[in-house]
Amino acid sequence: MNWITNYVRPKINSLFSRREVPENLWTKCPECGTMLFHRELEANLNVCSNCDHHMAISPRDRFTALFDGGIFTEVKVPEPISDPLHFRDQKKYPDRLKAAQKSTGEKEAMLVAEGEIGRTPIVAAAQDFAFIGGSLSMYVGNAFIAGAERAVQMKKPFVVFSAAGGARMQEGILALMQMPRTTVAIQMLKEAGLPYIVVLTHPTTGGVTASYAMLGDVQIAEPNALICFAGPRVIEQTIREKLPEGFQRAEYLLDHGMLDRVTHRKSMREELITILRMLTGQPPAIRADLAAPEPAQVGTTAPAPDTPQS
């Protein structure tokens, strides 16, 4: 029985057993619960096709959809001290960084790149909320400043996509010092006469909201994005009152003058092209290119049309 049990039966089971399906083929929408096929979700820029809920999207995927042909060049960011405070909570700070790098595939919480959108050259920066909550760290401060300096050097507009839970507590006061540093970088852009546009995505909170996220020449937000300094739960516990419906959401802030636009993710690229070309004094973008005419053959004439015979 050992031979049958140990060899024959597993062999038969392997032939007739069902193939395992990868677990990442379907994503459940957190808003309406619809199961979305991963290819359909990627084609729709991580927006639910049923309820239009905007899910998180990585900076690299966002830039691929934003830049012409998905082509962009990363801007080099100066490396800060890795663990200045030797901070440790449930795990060491370097171990937490390594875990975030492994799960996201990115070096840090902000990606800076340059390229063209609608043939308009820009420098762009985007935060990744999946990387320790997109928290503002020394690296993120360096990345923002590197993007602003590159924009001033190349005389290009600077576009920032914010998504953060605030300053990174593992770096303490050094993380908080990035707030005035980024504010000075924005002043450099203003003195150079370059547009600075902020796109606030869900969520943008804490020290990021209190600094560069609310200092743009044009403030745009994605639908239903949470934008605040302190979260609604903290405010309710402090004032012991029920907050209005949709409080601190993008549409609420638009109605109360805190934002200029609330734009769907699929329309964001065209919106940015229009605004950037307007602010830089360029004509409206060409929506499509005509195909080049076919070269005429030398020494040949077009055939005469057939004439009807009488």
Coordinates of C-alpha atoms in Angstrom, one line a residue:
M1 CA 0.0 0.0 0.0
N2 CA 2.9 2.3 0.5
W3 CA 3.8 2.3 -3.2
I4 CA 0.2 3.1 -4.1
T5 CA -0.3 5.7 -1.4
N6 CA 3.0 7.4 -1.9
Y7 CA 3.4 7.3 -5.7
V8 CA 0.4 6.2 -7.7
R9 CA -2.3 8.3 -5.9
P10 CA -0.3 11.6 -6.0
K11 CA 0.5 11.0 -9.6
I12 CA -3.2 10.5 -10.5
N13 CA -4.2 13.6 -8.4
S14 CA -1.7 15.8 -10.2
L15 CA -3.1 14.8 -13.5
F16 CA -6.7 15.5 -12.7
S17 CA -6.4 18.3 -10.1
R18 CA -7.4 21.8 -11.1
R19 CA -4.7 24.3 -11.9
E20 CA -4.1 27.0 -9.3
V21 CA -5.3 30.5 -10.3
P22 CA -3.0 33.4 -9.3
E23 CA -4.5 35.5 -6.5
N24 CA -3.7 38.8 -8.1
L25 CA -5.8 38.5 -11.2
W26 CA -8.8 40.2 -9.6
T27 CA -9.1 43.3 -7.4
K28 CA -12.0 44.1 -5.2
C29 CA -13.2 47.7 -5.3
P30 CA -13.1 49.1 -1.7
E31 CA -16.0 51.4 -2.5
C32 CA -18.6 49.2 -4.2
G33 CA -17.2 45.7 -3.8
T34 CA -17.1 44.9 -7.6
M35 CA -14.4 42.4 -8.6
L36 CA -12.3 43.9 -11.4
F37 CA -10.0 42.0 -13.7
H38 CA -6.5 43.3 -13.4
R39 CA -6.0 44.1 -17.1
E40 CA -9.3 46.0 -17.3
L41 CA -8.3 47.9 -14.1
E42 CA -4.8 48.8 -15.5
A43 CA -6.3 50.0 -18.8
N44 CA -8.7 52.2 -16.8
L45 CA -5.9 53.8 -14.7
N46 CA -6.9 52.0 -11.5
V47 CA -10.4 53.6 -11.6
C48 CA -13.4 51.3 -10.8
S49 CA -15.4 50.9 -14.0
N50 CA -18.6 50.4 -11.9
C51 CA -18.6 53.2 -9.3
D52 CA -15.7 55.4 -10.7
H53 CA -13.8 55.1 -7.4
H54 CA -10.2 56.2 -7.8
M55 CA -7.8 53.6 -6.3
A56 CA -4.1 54.1 -5.6
I57 CA -1.8 54.1 -8.5
S58 CA 2.0 53.9 -8.3
P59 CA 4.1 56.9 -9.5
R60 CA 5.7 54.9 -12.3
D61 CA 2.3 53.8 -13.7
R62 CA 1.1 57.4 -13.4
F63 CA 4.0 58.7 -15.3
T64 CA 3.7 56.0 -18.0
A65 CA 0.1 57.3 -18.6
L66 CA 1.1 60.9 -18.3
F67 CA 4.1 61.4 -20.5
D68 CA 4.0 61.2 -24.3
G69 CA 4.5 57.6 -25.3
G70 CA 5.1 56.7 -21.6
I71 CA 8.7 57.9 -22.0
F72 CA 10.4 59.8 -19.2
T73 CA 13.8 60.2 -17.6
E74 CA 14.3 60.0 -13.9
V75 CA 16.0 62.9 -12.1
K76 CA 18.8 62.0 -9.8
V77 CA 18.2 62.7 -6.1
P78 CA 20.9 63.3 -3.6
E79 CA 21.1 60.5 -0.9
P80 CA 20.5 61.6 2.7
I81 CA 21.7 59.9 5.9
S82 CA 19.8 56.5 6.0
D83 CA 19.0 56.3 9.7
P84 CA 20.0 59.6 11.5
L85 CA 18.2 59.0 14.7
H86 CA 18.7 55.2 15.0
F87 CA 15.0 55.0 15.5
R88 CA 13.2 51.8 16.4
D89 CA 9.6 51.0 17.1
Q90 CA 8.2 47.5 16.4
K91 CA 11.2 47.1 14.0
K92 CA 14.3 49.0 13.1
Y93 CA 13.9 51.9 10.7
P94 CA 16.4 50.4 8.1
D95 CA 14.4 47.1 8.2
R96 CA 11.2 49.1 7.6
L97 CA 12.8 50.8 4.6
K98 CA 13.9 47.5 3.1
A99 CA 10.5 46.0 3.5
A100 CA 8.9 49.0 1.8
Q101 CA 11.4 48.9 -1.0
K102 CA 10.8 45.2 -1.5
S103 CA 7.0 45.6 -1.6
T104 CA 6.9 48.7 -3.9
G105 CA 10.0 48.1 -6.0
E106 CA 10.9 51.8 -5.5
K107 CA 13.8 53.3 -3.7
E108 CA 11.7 55.8 -1.7
A109 CA 8.3 57.5 -1.4
M110 CA 8.8 60.1 -4.2
L111 CA 9.7 59.6 -7.9
V112 CA 11.0 62.6 -9.9
A113 CA 11.1 62.5 -13.7
E114 CA 11.2 64.8 -16.8
G115 CA 9.6 64.4 -20.2
E116 CA 6.9 65.8 -22.4
I117 CA 3.1 65.8 -22.2
G118 CA 1.4 67.0 -25.4
R119 CA 4.9 68.1 -26.6
T120 CA 5.2 70.4 -23.5
P121 CA 8.4 69.7 -21.6
I122 CA 7.9 69.4 -17.8
V123 CA 9.4 68.1 -14.6
A124 CA 7.1 66.0 -12.5
A125 CA 7.2 64.4 -9.0
A126 CA 4.8 61.9 -7.5
Q127 CA 4.5 60.3 -4.1
D128 CA 3.8 56.7 -3.5
F129 CA 1.4 56.1 -0.5
A130 CA 2.3 52.4 -0.5
F131 CA 5.8 53.4 0.6
I132 CA 5.4 54.0 4.4
G133 CA 2.3 56.0 3.8
G134 CA 4.1 58.3 1.3
S135 CA 5.5 60.1 4.3
L136 CA 7.6 63.2 4.0
S137 CA 11.3 62.2 4.8
M138 CA 14.7 63.7 4.1
Y139 CA 14.8 61.8 0.8
V140 CA 11.4 63.1 -0.2
G141 CA 12.5 66.6 0.6
N142 CA 15.7 66.2 -1.4
A143 CA 13.6 64.7 -4.3
F144 CA 11.3 67.7 -4.3
I145 CA 14.1 70.2 -4.3
A146 CA 16.0 68.2 -7.0
G147 CA 12.9 68.4 -9.2
A148 CA 12.4 72.2 -8.5
E149 CA 16.1 72.9 -9.3
R150 CA 15.9 70.8 -12.5
A151 CA 12.8 72.8 -13.5
V152 CA 14.6 76.1 -12.9
Q153 CA 17.7 74.9 -14.7
M154 CA 15.8 73.7 -17.8
K155 CA 13.1 76.5 -17.5
K156 CA 10.3 73.9 -17.4
P157 CA 7.0 73.8 -15.3
F158 CA 7.0 71.7 -12.2
V159 CA 4.0 69.3 -11.6
V160 CA 3.6 67.5 -8.3
F161 CA 1.2 64.6 -7.5
S162 CA 0.9 64.5 -3.7
A163 CA -0.2 61.4 -1.6
A164 CA 1.0 61.3 2.0
G165 CA 0.1 60.7 5.6
G166 CA 2.3 63.4 6.8
A167 CA 5.9 63.7 8.0
R168 CA 7.9 60.5 8.7
M169 CA 8.1 60.0 12.5
Q170 CA 11.2 57.8 12.3
E171 CA 13.2 60.9 11.2
G172 CA 11.6 63.3 13.8
I173 CA 12.5 67.0 13.4
L174 CA 14.6 66.2 10.4
A175 CA 11.5 65.2 8.5
L176 CA 9.6 68.3 9.7
M177 CA 12.4 70.5 8.4
Q178 CA 11.5 69.4 4.9
M179 CA 8.4 71.6 5.1
P180 CA 10.4 75.0 5.0
R181 CA 13.0 73.5 2.6
T182 CA 10.3 72.6 0.0
T183 CA 8.7 76.0 0.6
V184 CA 11.9 77.7 -0.3
A185 CA 12.2 75.6 -3.5
I186 CA 8.7 76.7 -4.5
Q187 CA 9.8 80.3 -4.1
M188 CA 12.7 79.6 -6.5
L189 CA 10.1 78.5 -9.1
K190 CA 8.1 81.7 -8.5
E191 CA 11.1 83.9 -8.9
A192 CA 12.0 82.1 -12.1
G193 CA 8.5 82.7 -13.4
L194 CA 7.8 79.0 -13.8
P195 CA 4.3 77.4 -13.2
Y196 CA 4.0 75.1 -10.2
I197 CA 0.9 72.9 -10.4
V198 CA -0.2 70.5 -7.6
V199 CA -2.5 67.5 -8.2
L200 CA -3.8 66.3 -4.8
T201 CA -4.6 62.6 -4.7
H202 CA -6.1 60.4 -2.0
P203 CA -5.0 60.9 0.7
T204 CA -3.0 64.1 1.2
T205 CA -2.7 64.9 4.9
G206 CA -0.4 66.2 7.6
G207 CA 2.8 68.2 7.0
V208 CA 2.5 67.7 3.2
T209 CA -0.8 69.5 3.1
A210 CA 0.7 72.2 5.4
S211 CA 3.6 72.8 3.0
Y212 CA 4.1 72.2 -0.7
A213 CA 0.7 70.5 -1.4
M214 CA -1.2 73.8 -0.9
L215 CA 1.2 76.3 -2.5
G216 CA 0.6 75.6 -6.2
D217 CA -0.3 78.2 -8.8
V218 CA -3.1 75.8 -9.7
Q219 CA -4.6 73.3 -7.3
I220 CA -6.2 70.3 -8.9
A221 CA -7.6 67.2 -7.0
E222 CA -8.8 63.8 -8.0
P223 CA -12.5 63.0 -7.2
N224 CA -13.3 62.2 -3.5
A225 CA -9.7 62.6 -2.4
L226 CA -9.2 63.2 1.3
I227 CA -7.3 66.4 1.8
C228 CA -6.6 67.7 5.3
F229 CA -4.1 68.4 8.0
A230 CA -5.7 66.4 10.9
G231 CA -8.1 63.6 9.9
P232 CA -11.9 63.8 10.4
R233 CA -11.8 61.2 13.2
V234 CA -9.3 63.3 15.2
I235 CA -11.4 66.4 14.7
E236 CA -14.6 64.7 15.8
Q237 CA -12.9 63.4 18.9
T238 CA -11.5 66.9 19.7
I239 CA -14.6 69.1 19.1
R240 CA -17.1 66.3 20.0
E241 CA -19.4 67.1 17.1
K242 CA -20.5 65.4 14.0
L243 CA -18.8 66.7 10.8
P244 CA -20.7 67.6 7.7
E245 CA -21.1 65.0 5.0
G246 CA -18.1 64.8 2.7
F247 CA -16.0 67.1 5.0
Q248 CA -12.4 67.4 3.9
R249 CA -13.1 65.6 0.6
A250 CA -12.1 67.2 -2.8
E251 CA -15.6 68.3 -3.8
Y252 CA -16.2 69.9 -0.4
L253 CA -12.9 71.9 -0.6
L254 CA -13.7 72.9 -4.2
D255 CA -17.1 74.4 -3.0
H256 CA -15.3 76.3 -0.2
G257 CA -12.6 77.8 -2.4
M258 CA -9.6 75.6 -1.4
L259 CA -9.2 74.0 -4.9
D260 CA -9.4 75.2 -8.5
R261 CA -10.5 72.0 -10.1
V262 CA -11.6 68.4 -9.4
T263 CA -10.6 66.4 -12.4
H264 CA -11.1 62.7 -13.2
R265 CA -7.9 60.7 -13.6
K266 CA -8.6 59.8 -17.2
S267 CA -9.0 63.5 -18.1
M268 CA -6.0 64.7 -16.0
R269 CA -3.4 64.5 -18.8
E270 CA -5.5 66.7 -21.2
E271 CA -6.3 69.1 -18.3
L272 CA -2.6 69.5 -17.5
I273 CA -1.7 70.0 -21.1
T274 CA -4.2 72.8 -21.5
I275 CA -3.3 74.6 -18.3
L276 CA 0.5 74.3 -18.8
R277 CA 0.3 75.6 -22.4
M278 CA -1.9 78.4 -21.2
L279 CA 0.4 79.5 -18.4
T280 CA 3.5 79.3 -20.6
G281 CA 2.0 81.3 -23.4
Q282 CA 1.9 78.5 -25.9
P283 CA -0.8 77.9 -28.5
P284 CA -3.3 75.1 -27.9
A285 CA -1.9 71.6 -28.2
I286 CA -2.2 69.6 -31.5
R287 CA -4.5 66.7 -30.7
A288 CA -3.2 64.5 -33.5
D289 CA -0.5 64.4 -36.2
L290 CA -1.3 64.1 -39.9
A291 CA 0.5 61.3 -41.7
A292 CA 3.4 62.4 -43.9
P293 CA 2.5 62.5 -47.6
E294 CA 3.8 59.7 -49.7
P295 CA 6.8 60.8 -51.9
A296 CA 5.9 61.2 -55.6
Q297 CA 7.8 59.0 -58.0
V298 CA 10.1 60.9 -60.4
G299 CA 9.4 60.6 -64.1
T300 CA 5.9 59.1 -63.7
T301 CA 2.5 60.7 -64.4
A302 CA -0.8 59.8 -62.9
P303 CA -2.8 57.5 -65.1
A304 CA -5.6 59.2 -67.0
P305 CA -9.1 58.3 -66.0
D306 CA -11.0 55.9 -68.2
T307 CA -13.3 57.6 -70.7
P308 CA -16.5 56.0 -71.7
Q309 CA -16.6 54.8 -75.3
S310 CA -19.4 55.9 -77.5

